């Protein structure tokens, strides 16, 4: 694999499958954050311990220190156990090098989060992040890593523009590419590198969003004029919008697959709308701010999006059934863009100032953390999206 001056580290191997984890929970704790101490031995123990600490603290549920109430002990290369407050979590820790030790630590972090966090919060350490490395105005590549910012690798090396990645399933992503001169939507297998043209539409297309059941794709395309919202299913296109003086884009599905949130500039300022796929009835759900873009619909029914107010952008969260009155700003003003939910329903990954961050949407007074930069490396890193 060709190294670039932008990526600090590029790893070519695919992620190992997550091993089965045994969880024994005998009581449920209610503390805001659980203290954890990590004392493991064996090959690559340092890499395992550092990665486990990083991922546990990213959840917002744990703090790692020497006198933790939960003790993590064991042998990297064998198995590791977390014990404390009447709870036991045991996970295999197969490791032949630092990379496999880091993967084992991510699995342990997810198991501990679900077993030991308040309300059984899901972990997201094993969920991969796809993002774009923008190198020039006409050249950008797809990349992938984990929320802890480690094991970054390039997925494409074309010297062309690759934009708008969206996960199709656990192993493949859709993205917009310009390999053949015009714009096409490609399907790329992140494990094998196999790639094919998924949609070849005339005109301009938006990123393709897959429905929760995997049977339909929402897309905004201009092959019949200005960009309108369509649903593709079984080789057929169903047009949902007909706004001749506006452009639609950035579709995202509701958890039950009956509605789509999208962006339209029919008021001359980009705002977020929700449309019913069956009836085609739509309603505007944002009004505050000069523009509202980049929606992502989480599994708990909330939207995260970018709102621009006073010339600066912030990550916001809202209940689309309620609308603007439920909106809450979860970051300070800045250059935020493209938030995407993690599976825990608490965190989003988002871009800011050419870097990527894990953003806690819980209020600080309730134990929420400041945004944490995923990795530090020279470059322009944009449009992250999580597999969840």
Short mmCIF file of C-alpha atoms in Angstrom, two decimals:
data_model
loop_
_atom_site.label_atom_id
_atom_site.label_comp_id
_atom_site.label_asym_id
_atom_site.label_seq_id
_atom_site.Cartn_x
_atom_site.Cartn_y
_atom_site.Cartn_z
CA UNK A 1 0.00 0.00 0.00
CA UNK A 2 1.29 3.38 -0.97
CA UNK A 3 2.19 5.58 1.95
CA UNK A 4 1.23 9.24 1.88
CA UNK A 5 2.63 12.24 3.68
CA UNK A 6 -0.79 12.82 5.22
CA UNK A 7 -1.45 9.53 6.95
CA UNK A 8 0.71 9.03 9.99
CA UNK A 9 0.15 5.28 10.01
CA UNK A 10 -1.56 3.12 7.39
CA UNK A 11 -2.39 -0.48 8.31
CA UNK A 12 -3.25 -2.88 5.48
CA UNK A 13 -4.68 -5.87 7.34
CA UNK A 14 -8.45 -6.29 7.78
CA UNK A 15 -10.09 -6.27 11.19
CA UNK A 16 -10.35 -9.66 12.89
CA UNK A 17 -13.85 -10.85 13.74
CA UNK A 18 -15.01 -10.03 17.25
CA UNK A 19 -14.62 -13.05 19.53
CA UNK A 20 -17.45 -14.18 21.78
CA UNK A 21 -17.46 -12.49 25.18
CA UNK A 22 -18.90 -13.97 28.38
CA UNK A 23 -20.65 -11.49 30.66
CA UNK A 24 -21.74 -12.28 34.22
CA UNK A 25 -23.64 -9.40 35.85
CA UNK A 26 -24.76 -9.88 39.45
CA UNK A 27 -25.68 -6.29 40.27
CA UNK A 28 -26.22 -2.99 38.56
CA UNK A 29 -24.30 0.11 39.54
CA UNK A 30 -25.76 3.59 39.29
CA UNK A 31 -22.68 5.82 39.52
CA UNK A 32 -22.13 8.47 36.88
CA UNK A 33 -18.66 7.16 36.15
CA UNK A 34 -17.05 3.92 37.27
CA UNK A 35 -13.37 3.96 38.19
CA UNK A 36 -11.24 1.26 36.59
CA UNK A 37 -7.67 0.08 37.11
CA UNK A 38 -5.89 -1.91 34.41
CA UNK A 39 -3.08 -4.34 35.24
CA UNK A 40 -2.50 -6.86 32.47
CA UNK A 41 0.54 -8.87 31.44
CA UNK A 42 1.69 -10.68 28.34
CA UNK A 43 2.68 -9.82 24.80
CA UNK A 44 1.55 -6.35 23.72
CA UNK A 45 0.14 -5.65 27.21
CA UNK A 46 1.02 -1.96 26.93
CA UNK A 47 -0.90 -1.58 23.65
CA UNK A 48 -3.88 -3.43 25.13
CA UNK A 49 -3.94 -1.34 28.30
CA UNK A 50 -3.61 1.98 26.46
CA UNK A 51 -6.36 1.10 23.99
CA UNK A 52 -8.69 -0.17 26.70
CA UNK A 53 -8.18 3.04 28.70
CA UNK A 54 -8.81 5.20 25.65
CA UNK A 55 -12.02 3.42 24.69
CA UNK A 56 -13.45 3.13 28.19
CA UNK A 57 -13.01 6.85 28.72
CA UNK A 58 -14.51 7.66 25.29
CA UNK A 59 -17.78 6.08 26.47
CA UNK A 60 -18.18 8.79 29.12
CA UNK A 61 -19.00 6.09 31.68
CA UNK A 62 -15.54 5.26 33.05
CA UNK A 63 -12.43 6.89 34.43
CA UNK A 64 -9.18 4.90 34.53
CA UNK A 65 -6.91 5.31 37.55
CA UNK A 66 -4.64 3.25 39.75
CA UNK A 67 -7.16 2.59 42.53
CA UNK A 68 -10.19 1.80 40.39
CA UNK A 69 -13.21 0.07 41.88
CA UNK A 70 -13.21 -2.30 38.89
CA UNK A 71 -9.99 -4.28 38.49
CA UNK A 72 -8.96 -5.44 35.02
CA UNK A 73 -6.42 -8.25 35.18
CA UNK A 74 -5.27 -11.14 33.04
CA UNK A 75 -2.93 -12.04 30.24
CA UNK A 76 -2.96 -10.50 26.79
CA UNK A 77 -2.72 -13.49 24.51
CA UNK A 78 -5.04 -15.43 26.81
CA UNK A 79 -8.02 -13.87 28.54
CA UNK A 80 -8.72 -10.74 30.56
CA UNK A 81 -11.28 -10.26 33.35
CA UNK A 82 -12.86 -7.16 34.85
CA UNK A 83 -14.17 -7.54 38.41
CA UNK A 84 -15.82 -5.03 40.69
CA UNK A 85 -19.04 -3.98 42.39
CA UNK A 86 -20.44 -7.49 42.07
CA UNK A 87 -19.85 -7.69 38.33
CA UNK A 88 -17.60 -9.91 36.27
CA UNK A 89 -16.75 -9.50 32.59
CA UNK A 90 -14.41 -12.01 30.98
CA UNK A 91 -13.22 -11.68 27.39
CA UNK A 92 -10.68 -13.60 25.31
CA UNK A 93 -7.66 -11.49 24.42
CA UNK A 94 -5.96 -13.21 21.50
CA UNK A 95 -2.96 -11.18 20.42
CA UNK A 96 0.05 -11.81 18.25
CA UNK A 97 1.05 -8.17 17.88
CA UNK A 98 0.03 -4.68 18.99
CA UNK A 99 -2.69 -4.40 16.35
CA UNK A 100 -4.50 -7.57 17.42
CA UNK A 101 -4.06 -6.53 21.06
CA UNK A 102 -5.79 -3.23 20.31
CA UNK A 103 -8.68 -5.11 18.69
CA UNK A 104 -9.04 -7.35 21.73
CA UNK A 105 -9.07 -4.27 23.98
CA UNK A 106 -11.89 -2.73 21.92
CA UNK A 107 -13.97 -5.87 22.35
CA UNK A 108 -13.34 -5.78 26.09
CA UNK A 109 -14.31 -2.11 26.25
CA UNK A 110 -17.63 -2.79 24.52
CA UNK A 111 -18.37 -5.71 26.84
CA UNK A 112 -17.54 -3.70 29.95
CA UNK A 113 -19.62 -0.76 28.77
CA UNK A 114 -22.74 -2.83 28.25
CA UNK A 115 -22.31 -4.74 31.53
CA UNK A 116 -21.03 -2.03 33.84
CA UNK A 117 -22.27 1.31 32.55
CA UNK A 118 -25.41 2.99 33.80
CA UNK A 119 -28.47 1.64 31.99
CA UNK A 120 -26.35 -0.82 30.00
CA UNK A 121 -25.09 1.75 27.47
CA UNK A 122 -23.85 0.12 24.29
CA UNK A 123 -20.19 0.36 23.42
CA UNK A 124 -18.95 1.58 20.03
CA UNK A 125 -15.21 0.81 20.21
CA UNK A 126 -15.43 -1.90 17.52
CA UNK A 127 -17.48 0.23 15.13
CA UNK A 128 -15.42 1.48 12.24
CA UNK A 129 -15.38 5.07 11.03
CA UNK A 130 -15.24 5.86 7.32
CA UNK A 131 -14.07 9.35 6.41
CA UNK A 132 -12.41 11.33 3.64
CA UNK A 133 -8.85 12.60 3.41
CA UNK A 134 -9.03 15.69 1.21
CA UNK A 135 -5.65 16.26 -0.41
CA UNK A 136 -6.45 18.78 -3.15
CA UNK A 137 -9.71 20.34 -4.42
CA UNK A 138 -9.91 17.49 -6.96
CA UNK A 139 -8.28 14.67 -5.05
CA UNK A 140 -9.57 12.93 -1.95
CA UNK A 141 -9.43 9.35 -0.69
CA UNK A 142 -11.60 7.17 1.52
CA UNK A 143 -10.03 6.17 4.82
CA UNK A 144 -11.07 4.06 7.80
CA UNK A 145 -10.16 3.76 11.47
CA UNK A 146 -11.81 3.19 14.85
CA UNK A 147 -13.31 5.82 17.17
CA UNK A 148 -10.14 5.66 19.27
CA UNK A 149 -8.30 7.06 16.23
CA UNK A 150 -5.97 4.11 15.79
CA UNK A 151 -5.24 1.74 12.90
CA UNK A 152 -5.93 4.30 10.18
CA UNK A 153 -5.77 2.98 6.64
CA UNK A 154 -6.58 4.24 3.18
CA UNK A 155 -9.31 2.42 1.26
CA UNK A 156 -8.84 4.17 -2.07
CA UNK A 157 -5.69 5.39 -3.82
CA UNK A 158 -7.07 6.82 -7.04
CA UNK A 159 -5.92 10.44 -7.07
CA UNK A 160 -9.53 11.40 -7.85
CA UNK A 161 -12.34 12.83 -5.77
CA UNK A 162 -14.08 10.39 -3.41
CA UNK A 163 -16.85 12.00 -1.34
CA UNK A 164 -20.02 11.29 0.62
CA UNK A 165 -19.30 7.86 2.14
CA UNK A 166 -22.27 6.07 3.72
CA UNK A 167 -22.29 2.54 5.11
CA UNK A 168 -24.38 0.05 3.14
CA UNK A 169 -23.80 -2.86 5.51
CA UNK A 170 -21.11 -4.14 7.89
CA UNK A 171 -18.52 -4.57 5.14
CA UNK A 172 -19.44 -2.21 2.30
CA UNK A 173 -19.87 1.52 1.78
CA UNK A 174 -21.41 3.66 -0.90
CA UNK A 175 -19.51 6.74 -2.00
CA UNK A 176 -19.48 9.23 -4.85
CA UNK A 177 -16.48 8.88 -7.13
CA UNK A 178 -15.19 10.42 -10.35
CA UNK A 179 -13.01 7.62 -11.68
CA UNK A 180 -14.60 7.59 -15.12
CA UNK A 181 -14.83 11.33 -15.64
CA UNK A 182 -18.39 11.87 -14.49
CA UNK A 183 -20.02 11.32 -11.15
CA UNK A 184 -20.93 7.77 -10.17
CA UNK A 185 -21.92 6.05 -6.93
CA UNK A 186 -19.60 3.18 -6.10
CA UNK A 187 -19.99 0.26 -3.75
CA UNK A 188 -16.70 -0.55 -1.99
CA UNK A 189 -15.93 -3.59 0.18
CA UNK A 190 -13.72 -2.36 3.02
CA UNK A 191 -12.35 -5.86 3.70
CA UNK A 192 -11.48 -7.10 0.21
CA UNK A 193 -11.12 -3.80 -1.64
CA UNK A 194 -13.56 -5.01 -4.31
CA UNK A 195 -15.36 -2.13 -5.97
CA UNK A 196 -18.14 -1.70 -8.52
CA UNK A 197 -20.45 0.99 -9.84
CA UNK A 198 -23.70 0.78 -7.88
CA UNK A 199 -25.59 3.67 -9.50
CA UNK A 200 -24.74 5.53 -12.68
CA UNK A 201 -27.08 8.52 -12.74
CA UNK A 202 -26.92 11.51 -15.04
CA UNK A 203 -26.34 14.85 -13.39
CA UNK A 204 -25.55 15.48 -9.74
CA UNK A 205 -26.22 12.98 -6.99
CA UNK A 206 -26.15 13.15 -3.21
CA UNK A 207 -24.71 10.42 -0.95
CA UNK A 208 -26.81 7.25 -0.97
CA UNK A 209 -28.55 6.38 2.32
CA UNK A 210 -29.64 2.78 2.93
CA UNK A 211 -32.91 2.05 4.74
CA UNK A 212 -32.70 0.27 8.12
CA UNK A 213 -33.88 -3.02 6.59
CA UNK A 214 -31.38 -2.74 3.75
CA UNK A 215 -33.97 -3.00 0.98
CA UNK A 216 -34.16 0.62 -0.22
CA UNK A 217 -31.80 3.50 -0.96
CA UNK A 218 -32.61 7.19 -0.62
CA UNK A 219 -30.79 9.59 -2.89
CA UNK A 220 -31.12 13.10 -4.23
CA UNK A 221 -30.39 13.26 -7.95
CA UNK A 222 -30.77 15.72 -10.82
CA UNK A 223 -31.34 13.38 -13.77
CA UNK A 224 -34.86 14.81 -14.20
CA UNK A 225 -33.94 18.45 -13.62
CA UNK A 226 -32.91 20.05 -10.35
CA UNK A 227 -31.92 17.68 -7.50
CA UNK A 228 -34.99 15.89 -6.11
CA UNK A 229 -35.38 13.16 -3.52
CA UNK A 230 -35.84 9.58 -4.75
CA UNK A 231 -36.14 6.12 -3.25
CA UNK A 232 -34.61 3.22 -5.15
CA UNK A 233 -36.05 -0.27 -4.57
CA UNK A 234 -35.97 -3.36 -6.73
CA UNK A 235 -34.48 -1.43 -9.63
CA UNK A 236 -37.28 1.16 -9.60
CA UNK A 237 -37.06 4.88 -8.74
CA UNK A 238 -39.84 6.54 -6.77
CA UNK A 239 -39.75 10.34 -6.76
CA UNK A 240 -40.67 11.84 -3.40
CA UNK A 241 -40.25 15.59 -3.95
CA UNK A 242 -41.11 18.01 -6.73
CA UNK A 243 -39.64 21.40 -5.86
CA UNK A 244 -38.74 22.91 -9.19
CA UNK A 245 -37.06 26.00 -7.73
CA UNK A 246 -35.06 24.22 -5.00
CA UNK A 247 -32.52 21.48 -4.46
CA UNK A 248 -32.78 18.52 -2.09
CA UNK A 249 -29.95 16.50 -0.56
CA UNK A 250 -28.43 14.67 2.41
CA UNK A 251 -31.16 12.06 3.04
CA UNK A 252 -31.22 9.96 6.23
CA UNK A 253 -33.79 7.32 7.22
CA UNK A 254 -35.92 7.16 10.35
CA UNK A 255 -35.29 4.07 12.52
CA UNK A 256 -38.52 2.42 11.35
CA UNK A 257 -37.83 3.13 7.67
CA UNK A 258 -41.07 5.04 7.09
CA UNK A 259 -39.66 8.57 6.85
CA UNK A 260 -36.64 10.39 5.50
CA UNK A 261 -35.07 13.57 6.82
CA UNK A 262 -33.35 15.66 4.18
CA UNK A 263 -32.11 19.17 3.39
CA UNK A 264 -33.85 21.55 1.02
CA UNK A 265 -33.22 25.18 0.12
CA UNK A 266 -36.77 25.92 -1.04
CA UNK A 267 -36.80 28.91 1.34
CA UNK A 268 -33.44 30.00 -0.12
CA UNK A 269 -31.73 28.89 3.08
CA UNK A 270 -30.92 25.20 3.67
CA UNK A 271 -33.29 23.69 6.23
CA UNK A 272 -34.18 20.16 7.33
CA UNK A 273 -37.47 18.55 6.32
CA UNK A 274 -39.04 15.17 7.08
CA UNK A 275 -41.06 13.34 4.42
CA UNK A 276 -43.28 10.28 4.76
CA UNK A 277 -42.13 7.72 2.17
CA UNK A 278 -45.63 6.28 1.63
CA UNK A 279 -47.71 9.46 1.52
CA UNK A 280 -45.02 11.92 0.37
CA UNK A 281 -46.28 14.39 2.95
CA UNK A 282 -43.45 16.62 4.18
CA UNK A 283 -42.91 19.11 6.96
CA UNK A 284 -40.10 21.44 7.92
CA UNK A 285 -38.54 20.66 11.29
CA UNK A 286 -35.89 23.42 11.62
CA UNK A 287 -36.20 27.18 11.57
CA UNK A 288 -33.64 28.65 13.96
CA UNK A 289 -30.31 29.63 12.47
CA UNK A 290 -29.30 30.76 8.99
CA UNK A 291 -28.98 27.16 7.83
CA UNK A 292 -29.46 23.62 9.13
CA UNK A 293 -27.72 20.76 7.31
CA UNK A 294 -26.05 17.35 7.63
CA UNK A 295 -28.86 15.46 9.42
CA UNK A 296 -28.32 11.94 10.76
CA UNK A 297 -31.25 10.03 12.29
CA UNK A 298 -30.28 7.99 15.35
CA UNK A 299 -31.74 4.67 16.47
CA UNK A 300 -33.50 6.36 19.41
CA UNK A 301 -35.44 8.66 17.07
CA UNK A 302 -33.39 11.84 17.52
CA UNK A 303 -31.73 13.81 14.76
CA UNK A 304 -28.24 15.22 15.02
CA UNK A 305 -27.37 17.96 12.56
CA UNK A 306 -25.36 21.13 12.00
CA UNK A 307 -26.93 24.48 12.73
CA UNK A 308 -25.30 27.76 11.72
CA UNK A 309 -25.93 30.69 14.02
CA UNK A 310 -24.06 33.95 14.18
CA UNK A 311 -21.80 32.84 11.33
CA UNK A 312 -20.50 29.75 13.17
CA UNK A 313 -21.60 26.12 13.13
CA UNK A 314 -22.57 23.87 16.03
CA UNK A 315 -23.65 20.26 16.47
CA UNK A 316 -27.28 20.07 17.56
CA UNK A 317 -29.66 17.31 18.62
CA UNK A 318 -33.46 17.36 18.36
CA UNK A 319 -36.58 15.24 18.46
CA UNK A 320 -38.00 15.67 14.93
CA UNK A 321 -41.52 14.92 16.17
CA UNK A 322 -41.30 18.05 18.31
CA UNK A 323 -39.09 20.21 16.11
CA UNK A 324 -36.99 23.27 16.95
CA UNK A 325 -38.32 23.64 20.47
CA UNK A 326 -36.57 20.38 21.39
CA UNK A 327 -33.24 21.35 19.79
CA UNK A 328 -30.18 21.42 22.01
CA UNK A 329 -26.71 22.65 21.04
CA UNK A 330 -24.06 20.14 22.15
CA UNK A 331 -20.85 21.90 21.04
CA UNK A 332 -19.43 25.38 21.29
CA UNK A 333 -19.62 27.48 18.10
CA UNK A 334 -16.96 26.65 15.53
CA UNK A 335 -16.52 25.05 12.11
CA UNK A 336 -18.38 21.83 12.92
CA UNK A 337 -19.68 19.63 10.11
CA UNK A 338 -21.25 16.27 9.36
CA UNK A 339 -22.17 14.65 12.71
CA UNK A 340 -23.03 10.94 12.67
CA UNK A 341 -24.47 8.91 15.54
CA UNK A 342 -22.66 6.12 17.35
CA UNK A 343 -24.65 3.04 18.31
CA UNK A 344 -24.81 4.12 21.97
CA UNK A 345 -27.22 6.95 21.13
CA UNK A 346 -25.05 9.27 23.20
CA UNK A 347 -22.04 10.12 21.05
CA UNK A 348 -21.55 11.39 17.52
CA UNK A 349 -18.44 11.63 15.38
CA UNK A 350 -18.05 14.98 13.63
CA UNK A 351 -15.49 17.11 11.83
CA UNK A 352 -14.02 20.45 12.86
CA UNK A 353 -10.98 22.42 11.70
CA UNK A 354 -9.79 19.62 9.38
CA UNK A 355 -9.86 17.08 12.23
CA UNK A 356 -12.27 14.43 13.52
CA UNK A 357 -13.83 14.30 16.98
CA UNK A 358 -15.97 12.09 19.20
CA UNK A 359 -18.65 14.40 20.63
CA UNK A 360 -20.58 13.61 23.82
CA UNK A 361 -24.17 14.84 23.52
CA UNK A 362 -24.82 14.54 27.28
CA UNK A 363 -24.81 17.87 29.09
CA UNK A 364 -21.65 18.63 31.08
CA UNK A 365 -23.65 19.08 34.28
CA UNK A 366 -24.88 15.51 33.82
CA UNK A 367 -21.41 14.04 33.31
CA UNK A 368 -20.83 14.77 29.64
CA UNK A 369 -17.28 15.19 28.33
CA UNK A 370 -15.63 17.71 26.06
CA UNK A 371 -15.17 16.64 22.41
CA UNK A 372 -12.16 14.35 22.00
CA UNK A 373 -10.02 14.48 18.88
CA UNK A 374 -9.74 11.04 17.32
CA UNK A 375 -6.17 11.38 16.08
CA UNK A 376 -3.65 14.10 15.36
CA UNK A 377 -1.98 14.07 11.95
CA UNK A 378 -1.37 16.60 9.23
CA UNK A 379 -4.14 16.65 6.67
CA UNK A 380 -7.74 17.61 6.00
CA UNK A 381 -10.05 14.96 7.46
CA UNK A 382 -13.77 15.36 6.74
CA UNK A 383 -17.25 13.74 6.60
CA UNK A 384 -16.97 10.88 9.11
CA UNK A 385 -19.66 8.22 9.34
CA UNK A 386 -19.92 5.31 11.79
CA UNK A 387 -21.02 1.76 11.15
CA UNK A 388 -23.61 1.06 13.82
#
